[in-house]
C-alpha positions as a printed NumPy array, in Angstrom:
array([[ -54.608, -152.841,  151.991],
       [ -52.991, -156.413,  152.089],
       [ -49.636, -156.094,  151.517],
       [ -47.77 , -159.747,  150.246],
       [ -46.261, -161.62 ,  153.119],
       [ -43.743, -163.046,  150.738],
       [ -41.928, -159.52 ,  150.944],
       [ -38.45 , -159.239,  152.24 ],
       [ -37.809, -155.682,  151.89 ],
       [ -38.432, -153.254,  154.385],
       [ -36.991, -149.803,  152.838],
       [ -36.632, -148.779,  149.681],
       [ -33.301, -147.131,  148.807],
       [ -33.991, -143.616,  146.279],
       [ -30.73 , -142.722,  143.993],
       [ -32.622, -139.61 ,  143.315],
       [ -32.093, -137.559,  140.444],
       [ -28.216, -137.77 ,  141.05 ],
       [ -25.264, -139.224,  142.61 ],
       [ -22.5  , -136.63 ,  142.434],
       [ -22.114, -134.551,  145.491],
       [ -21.125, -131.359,  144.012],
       [ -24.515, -131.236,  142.061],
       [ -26.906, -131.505,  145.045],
       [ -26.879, -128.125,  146.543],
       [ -27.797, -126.939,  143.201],
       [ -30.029, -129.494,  142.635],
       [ -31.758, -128.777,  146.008],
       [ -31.98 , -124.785,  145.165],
       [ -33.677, -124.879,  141.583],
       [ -35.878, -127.668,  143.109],
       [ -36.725, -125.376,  146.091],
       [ -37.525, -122.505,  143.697],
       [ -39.998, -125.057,  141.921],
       [ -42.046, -126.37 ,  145.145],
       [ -42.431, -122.66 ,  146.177],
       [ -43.25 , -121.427,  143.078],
       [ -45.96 , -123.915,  143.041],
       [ -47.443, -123.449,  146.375],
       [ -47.278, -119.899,  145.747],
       [ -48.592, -120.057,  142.052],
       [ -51.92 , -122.417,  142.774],
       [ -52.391, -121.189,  146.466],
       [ -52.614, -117.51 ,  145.277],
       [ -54.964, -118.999,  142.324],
       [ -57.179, -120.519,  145.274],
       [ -56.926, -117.33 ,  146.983],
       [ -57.777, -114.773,  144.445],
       [ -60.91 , -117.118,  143.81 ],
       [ -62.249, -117.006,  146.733],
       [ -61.797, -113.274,  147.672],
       [ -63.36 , -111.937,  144.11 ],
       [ -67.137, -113.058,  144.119],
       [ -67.232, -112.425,  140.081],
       [ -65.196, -115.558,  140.079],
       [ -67.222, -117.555,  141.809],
       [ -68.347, -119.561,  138.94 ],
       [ -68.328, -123.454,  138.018],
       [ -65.169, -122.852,  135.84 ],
       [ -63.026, -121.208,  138.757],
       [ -64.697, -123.732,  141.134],
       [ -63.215, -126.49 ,  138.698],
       [ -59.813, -124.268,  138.575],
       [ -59.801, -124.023,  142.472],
       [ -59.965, -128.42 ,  142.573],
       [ -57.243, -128.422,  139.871],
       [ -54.667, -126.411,  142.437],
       [ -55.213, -127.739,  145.499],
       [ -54.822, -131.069,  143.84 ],
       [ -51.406, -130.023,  142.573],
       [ -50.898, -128.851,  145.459],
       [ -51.634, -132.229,  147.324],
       [ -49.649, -134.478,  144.728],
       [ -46.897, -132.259,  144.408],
       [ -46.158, -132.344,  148.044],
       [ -46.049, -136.299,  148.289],
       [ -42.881, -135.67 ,  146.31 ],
       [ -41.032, -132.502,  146.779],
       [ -40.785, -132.375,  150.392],
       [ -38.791, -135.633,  150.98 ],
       [ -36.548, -135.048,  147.632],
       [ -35.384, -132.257,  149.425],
       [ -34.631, -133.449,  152.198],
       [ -32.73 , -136.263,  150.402],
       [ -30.399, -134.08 ,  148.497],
       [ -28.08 , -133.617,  151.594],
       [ -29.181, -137.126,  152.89 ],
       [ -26.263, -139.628,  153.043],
       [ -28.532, -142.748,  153.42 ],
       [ -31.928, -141.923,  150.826],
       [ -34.028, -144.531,  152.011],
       [ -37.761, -144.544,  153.122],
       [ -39.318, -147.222,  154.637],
       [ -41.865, -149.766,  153.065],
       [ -44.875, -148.677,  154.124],
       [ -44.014, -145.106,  154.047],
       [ -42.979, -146.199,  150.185],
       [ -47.011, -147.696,  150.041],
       [ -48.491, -144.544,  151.196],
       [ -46.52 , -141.967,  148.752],
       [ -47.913, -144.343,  146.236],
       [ -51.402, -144.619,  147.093],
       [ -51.731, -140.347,  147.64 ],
       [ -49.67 , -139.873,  144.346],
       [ -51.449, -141.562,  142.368],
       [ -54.955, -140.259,  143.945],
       [ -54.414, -137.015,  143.634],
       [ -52.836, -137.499,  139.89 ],
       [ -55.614, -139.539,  138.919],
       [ -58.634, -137.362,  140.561],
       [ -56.373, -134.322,  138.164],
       [ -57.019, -136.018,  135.491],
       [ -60.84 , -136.201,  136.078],
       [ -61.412, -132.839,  136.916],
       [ -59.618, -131.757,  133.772],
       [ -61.869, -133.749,  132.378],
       [ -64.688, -132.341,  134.041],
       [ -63.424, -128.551,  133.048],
       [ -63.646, -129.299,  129.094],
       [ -67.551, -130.29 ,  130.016],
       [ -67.878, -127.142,  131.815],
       [ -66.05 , -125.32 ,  128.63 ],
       [ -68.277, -127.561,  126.194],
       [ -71.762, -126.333,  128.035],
       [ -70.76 , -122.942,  128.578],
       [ -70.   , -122.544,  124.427],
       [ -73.095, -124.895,  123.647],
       [ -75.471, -123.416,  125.29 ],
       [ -74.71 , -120.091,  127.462],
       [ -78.224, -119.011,  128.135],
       [ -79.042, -122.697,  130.197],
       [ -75.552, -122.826,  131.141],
       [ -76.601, -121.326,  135.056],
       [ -79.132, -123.684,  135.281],
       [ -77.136, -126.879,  133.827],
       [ -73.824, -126.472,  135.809],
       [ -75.988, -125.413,  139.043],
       [ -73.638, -125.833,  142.154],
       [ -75.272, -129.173,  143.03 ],
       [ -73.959, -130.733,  139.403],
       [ -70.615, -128.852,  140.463],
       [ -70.49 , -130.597,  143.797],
       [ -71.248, -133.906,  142.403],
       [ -69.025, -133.801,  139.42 ],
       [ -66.051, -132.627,  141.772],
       [ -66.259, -135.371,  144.286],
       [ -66.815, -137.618,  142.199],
       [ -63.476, -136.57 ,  140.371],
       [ -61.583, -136.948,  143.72 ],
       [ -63.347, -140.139,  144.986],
       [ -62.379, -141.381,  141.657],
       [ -59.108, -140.994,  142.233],
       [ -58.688, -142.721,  145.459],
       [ -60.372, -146.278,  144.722],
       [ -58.655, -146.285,  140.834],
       [ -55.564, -146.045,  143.622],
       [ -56.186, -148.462,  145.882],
       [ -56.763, -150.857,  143.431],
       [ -53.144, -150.075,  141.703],
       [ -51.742, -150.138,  145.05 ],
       [ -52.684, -152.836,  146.502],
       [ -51.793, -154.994,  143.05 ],
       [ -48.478, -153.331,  142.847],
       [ -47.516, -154.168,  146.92 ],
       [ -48.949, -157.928,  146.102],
       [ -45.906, -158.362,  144.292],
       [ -42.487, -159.877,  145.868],
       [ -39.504, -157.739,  146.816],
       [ -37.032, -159.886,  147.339],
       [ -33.686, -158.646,  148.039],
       [ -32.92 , -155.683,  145.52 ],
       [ -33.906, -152.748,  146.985],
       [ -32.474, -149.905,  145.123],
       [ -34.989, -147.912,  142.975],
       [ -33.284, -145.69 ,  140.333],
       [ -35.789, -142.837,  141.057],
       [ -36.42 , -139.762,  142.92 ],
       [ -39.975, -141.333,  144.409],
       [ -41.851, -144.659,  144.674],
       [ -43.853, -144.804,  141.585],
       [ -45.314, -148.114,  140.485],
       [ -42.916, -148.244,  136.707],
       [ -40.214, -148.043,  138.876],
       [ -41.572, -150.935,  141.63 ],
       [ -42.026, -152.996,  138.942],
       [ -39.085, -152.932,  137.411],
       [ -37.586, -153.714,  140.951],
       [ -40.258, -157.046,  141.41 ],
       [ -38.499, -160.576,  141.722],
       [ -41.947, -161.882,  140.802],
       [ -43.569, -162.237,  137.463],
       [ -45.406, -158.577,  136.973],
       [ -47.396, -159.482,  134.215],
       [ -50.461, -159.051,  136.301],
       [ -49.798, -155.841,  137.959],
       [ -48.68 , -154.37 ,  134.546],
       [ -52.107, -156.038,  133.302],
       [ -54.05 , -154.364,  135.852],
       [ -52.324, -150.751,  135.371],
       [ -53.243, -150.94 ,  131.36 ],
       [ -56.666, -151.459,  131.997],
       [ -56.767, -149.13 ,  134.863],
       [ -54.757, -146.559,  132.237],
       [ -58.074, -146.966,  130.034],
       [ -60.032, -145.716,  132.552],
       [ -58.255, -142.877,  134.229],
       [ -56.229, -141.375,  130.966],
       [ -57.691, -142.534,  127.57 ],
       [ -61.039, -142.442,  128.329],
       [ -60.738, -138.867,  130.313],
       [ -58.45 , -137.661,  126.955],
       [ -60.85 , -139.28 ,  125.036],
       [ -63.717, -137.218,  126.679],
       [ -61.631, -133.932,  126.368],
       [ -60.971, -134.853,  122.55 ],
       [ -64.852, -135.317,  121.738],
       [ -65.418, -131.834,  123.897],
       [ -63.704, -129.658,  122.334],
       [ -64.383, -130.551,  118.671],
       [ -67.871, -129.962,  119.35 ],
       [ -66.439, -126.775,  121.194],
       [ -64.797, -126.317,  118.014],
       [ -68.006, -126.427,  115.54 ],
       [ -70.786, -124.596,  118.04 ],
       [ -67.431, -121.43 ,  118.256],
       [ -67.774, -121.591,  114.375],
       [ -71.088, -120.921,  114.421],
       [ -70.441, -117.978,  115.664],
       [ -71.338, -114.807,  113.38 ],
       [ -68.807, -112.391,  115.959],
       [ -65.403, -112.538,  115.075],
       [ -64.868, -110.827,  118.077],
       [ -66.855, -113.755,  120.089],
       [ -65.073, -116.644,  118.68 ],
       [ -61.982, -114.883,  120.188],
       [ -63.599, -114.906,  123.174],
       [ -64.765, -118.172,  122.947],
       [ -61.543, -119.557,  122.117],
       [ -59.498, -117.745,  124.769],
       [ -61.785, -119.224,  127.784],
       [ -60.632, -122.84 ,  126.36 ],
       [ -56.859, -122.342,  125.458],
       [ -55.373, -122.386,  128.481],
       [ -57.202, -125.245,  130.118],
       [ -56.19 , -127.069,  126.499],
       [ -52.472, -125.908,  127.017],
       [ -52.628, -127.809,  130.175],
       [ -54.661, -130.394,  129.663],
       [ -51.553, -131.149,  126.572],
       [ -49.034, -130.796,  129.233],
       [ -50.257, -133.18 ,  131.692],
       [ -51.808, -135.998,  129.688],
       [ -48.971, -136.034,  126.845],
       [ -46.549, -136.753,  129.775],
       [ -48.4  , -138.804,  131.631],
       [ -49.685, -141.425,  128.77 ],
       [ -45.896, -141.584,  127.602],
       [ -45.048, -143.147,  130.477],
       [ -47.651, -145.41 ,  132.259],
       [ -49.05 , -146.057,  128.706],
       [ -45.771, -147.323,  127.714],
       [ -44.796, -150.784,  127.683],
       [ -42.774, -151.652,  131.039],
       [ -40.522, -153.389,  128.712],
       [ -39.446, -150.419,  126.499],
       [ -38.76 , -148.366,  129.014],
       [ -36.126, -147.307,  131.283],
       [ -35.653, -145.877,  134.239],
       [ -33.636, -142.645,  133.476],
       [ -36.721, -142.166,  130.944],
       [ -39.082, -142.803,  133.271],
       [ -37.127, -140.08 ,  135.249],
       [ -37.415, -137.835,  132.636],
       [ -40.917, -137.885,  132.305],
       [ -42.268, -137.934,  135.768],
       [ -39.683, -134.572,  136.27 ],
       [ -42.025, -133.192,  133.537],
       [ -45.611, -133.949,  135.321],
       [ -44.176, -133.891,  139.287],
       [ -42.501, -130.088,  138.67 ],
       [ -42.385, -128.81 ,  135.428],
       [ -46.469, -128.892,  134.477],
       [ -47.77 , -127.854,  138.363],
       [ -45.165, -124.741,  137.98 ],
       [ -46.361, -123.341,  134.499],
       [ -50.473, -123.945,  135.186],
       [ -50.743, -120.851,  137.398],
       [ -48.578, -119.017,  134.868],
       [ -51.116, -120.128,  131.598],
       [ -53.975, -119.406,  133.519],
       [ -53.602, -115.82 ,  134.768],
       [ -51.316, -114.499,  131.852],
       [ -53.888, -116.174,  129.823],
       [ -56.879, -115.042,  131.528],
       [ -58.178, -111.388,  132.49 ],
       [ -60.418, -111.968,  134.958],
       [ -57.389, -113.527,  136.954],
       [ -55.222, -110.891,  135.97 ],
       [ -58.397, -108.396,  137.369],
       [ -58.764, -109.866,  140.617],
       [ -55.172, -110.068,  140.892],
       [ -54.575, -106.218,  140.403],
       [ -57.617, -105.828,  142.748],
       [ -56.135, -107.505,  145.563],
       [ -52.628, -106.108,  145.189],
       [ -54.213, -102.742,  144.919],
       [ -55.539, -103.765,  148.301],
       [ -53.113, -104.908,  150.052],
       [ -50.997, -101.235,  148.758],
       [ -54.186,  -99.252,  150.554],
       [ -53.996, -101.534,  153.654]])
């Protein structure tokens, strides 16, 4: 990456989420709770998955991505806000400050892909369950599922590299709990016009047109379920989708409000707000939705409890 040799700054000073002393030990607690409810929540997910072979099948494959990439972007945050809670001095360093970028963004990005990718697997399974072995083979899986991640990473390095092109002169301060490019840009002493040019378009590609996808999915999801004579198999139908939809509302509705947003209208206690919703809030309910939602989770989970009783 080239980083602008017109920049001054070589640290970035975090206020975090706040600046009164008394609230940081119970900031740092509930915030605790959250990371290892999350590493707990997907890891087990990943783990239940592999151990039960009747859920070794595209749409857990898909599932598996989805948690280890939340996971991965979850832990460019949470591990230094910690830390930072009974920090004095909350600074991190520029390049440090590039990289927690460029890995956020991949890994939030390649998310939105693969949930992407999961409303095709939904949308063939519905369509057409008889072929559905043959077209989601575990080649198509593979391909669709790197191509997700490597998605990710270059839509990020070109963000990244555009955002750290831009001049930071002497202000330093970001009024945020992590280096996230509405938050850089507000800080720029440079004309961002570009860079907020470049992250619309880039938006197009790695949110609408993913959402977009998803939306055109599941309303033919929608008319091949209601073509269904069984009432009792439009449940089912329905059920398999409903918690990959819950999601899928979560993540994009709180993502789009703020890098869809105009850098203008926004602040940075909103911008706050938001990215509290997508960093903690959404990567701590998906395990929840998707095995109270789902039985065969909820079977494989019994079964390896029950095992781990025997042992």
């Amino acid at each position: 990456m080239e980083i602008s040799n017109l920049t001054s700054v070589t640290e970035f000073i975090l206020l975090g989420l706040s600046s009164q002393p008394e609230l940081q030990v119970h900031l740092f607690l509930f915030f605790l709770m959250l990371y290892l409810m999350i590493l707990l929540g997907n890891l087990l997910i990943v783990l239940l998955i592999l151990r039960d072979s009747r859920l070794h099948t595209p749409m857990y494959f898909f599932l598996t991505n989805l948690s280890i990439l939340e996971v991965c972007y979850t832990s460019c945050v949470f591990p230094q806000m910690l830390v930072y809670f009974f920090s004095e001095r909350k600074s991190i360093s520029y390049s440090c400050c590039v990289i927690q970028v460029y890995t956020f963004l991949s890994f939030g990005i390649a998310e939105c892909y693969i949930l992407s990718v999961m409303a095709y697997d939904r949308y063939v399974a519905i369509r057409d369950p008889l072929r559905y072995s043959v077209t989601m083979n575990w080649r198509i899986c593979g391909i669709l599922a790197a191509g997700s991640w490597l998605g990710g990473f270059m839509a990020s390095t070109v963000d990244t590299v555009t955002t750290f092109q831009l001049s930071f002169c002497q202000d330093n301060v970001i009024n945020h709990f992590l280096c996230e490019m509405p938050a850089l840009l507000h800080l720029s002493c440079t004309d961002t016009s570009h860079a907020e040019l470049v992250m619309q378009v880039l938006c197009i590609f790695t949110l609408l047109c993913p959402i977009t996808f998803i939306i055109l999915s599941y309303a033919h999801i929608i008319i091949a379920v209601l073509r269904i004579h069984s009432a009792q198999g439009r449940r089912k139908a329905f059920s398999t989708c409903s918690s990959h939809l819950l999601v899928v509302t979560l993540f994009f509705g709180t993502v789009m409000s703020l890098y869809m947003k105009p850098q203008s209208l926004s602040s940075p206690e909103y911008n706050k707000i938001v990215s509290m919703f997508y960093v903690a809030f959404t990567p701590t309910l998906n395990p929840l939705i998707y095995s109270l939602r789902n039985k065969d989770v909820k079977i494989a989970l019994r079964k390896l409890l029950g095992k781990s009783e025997g042992a």
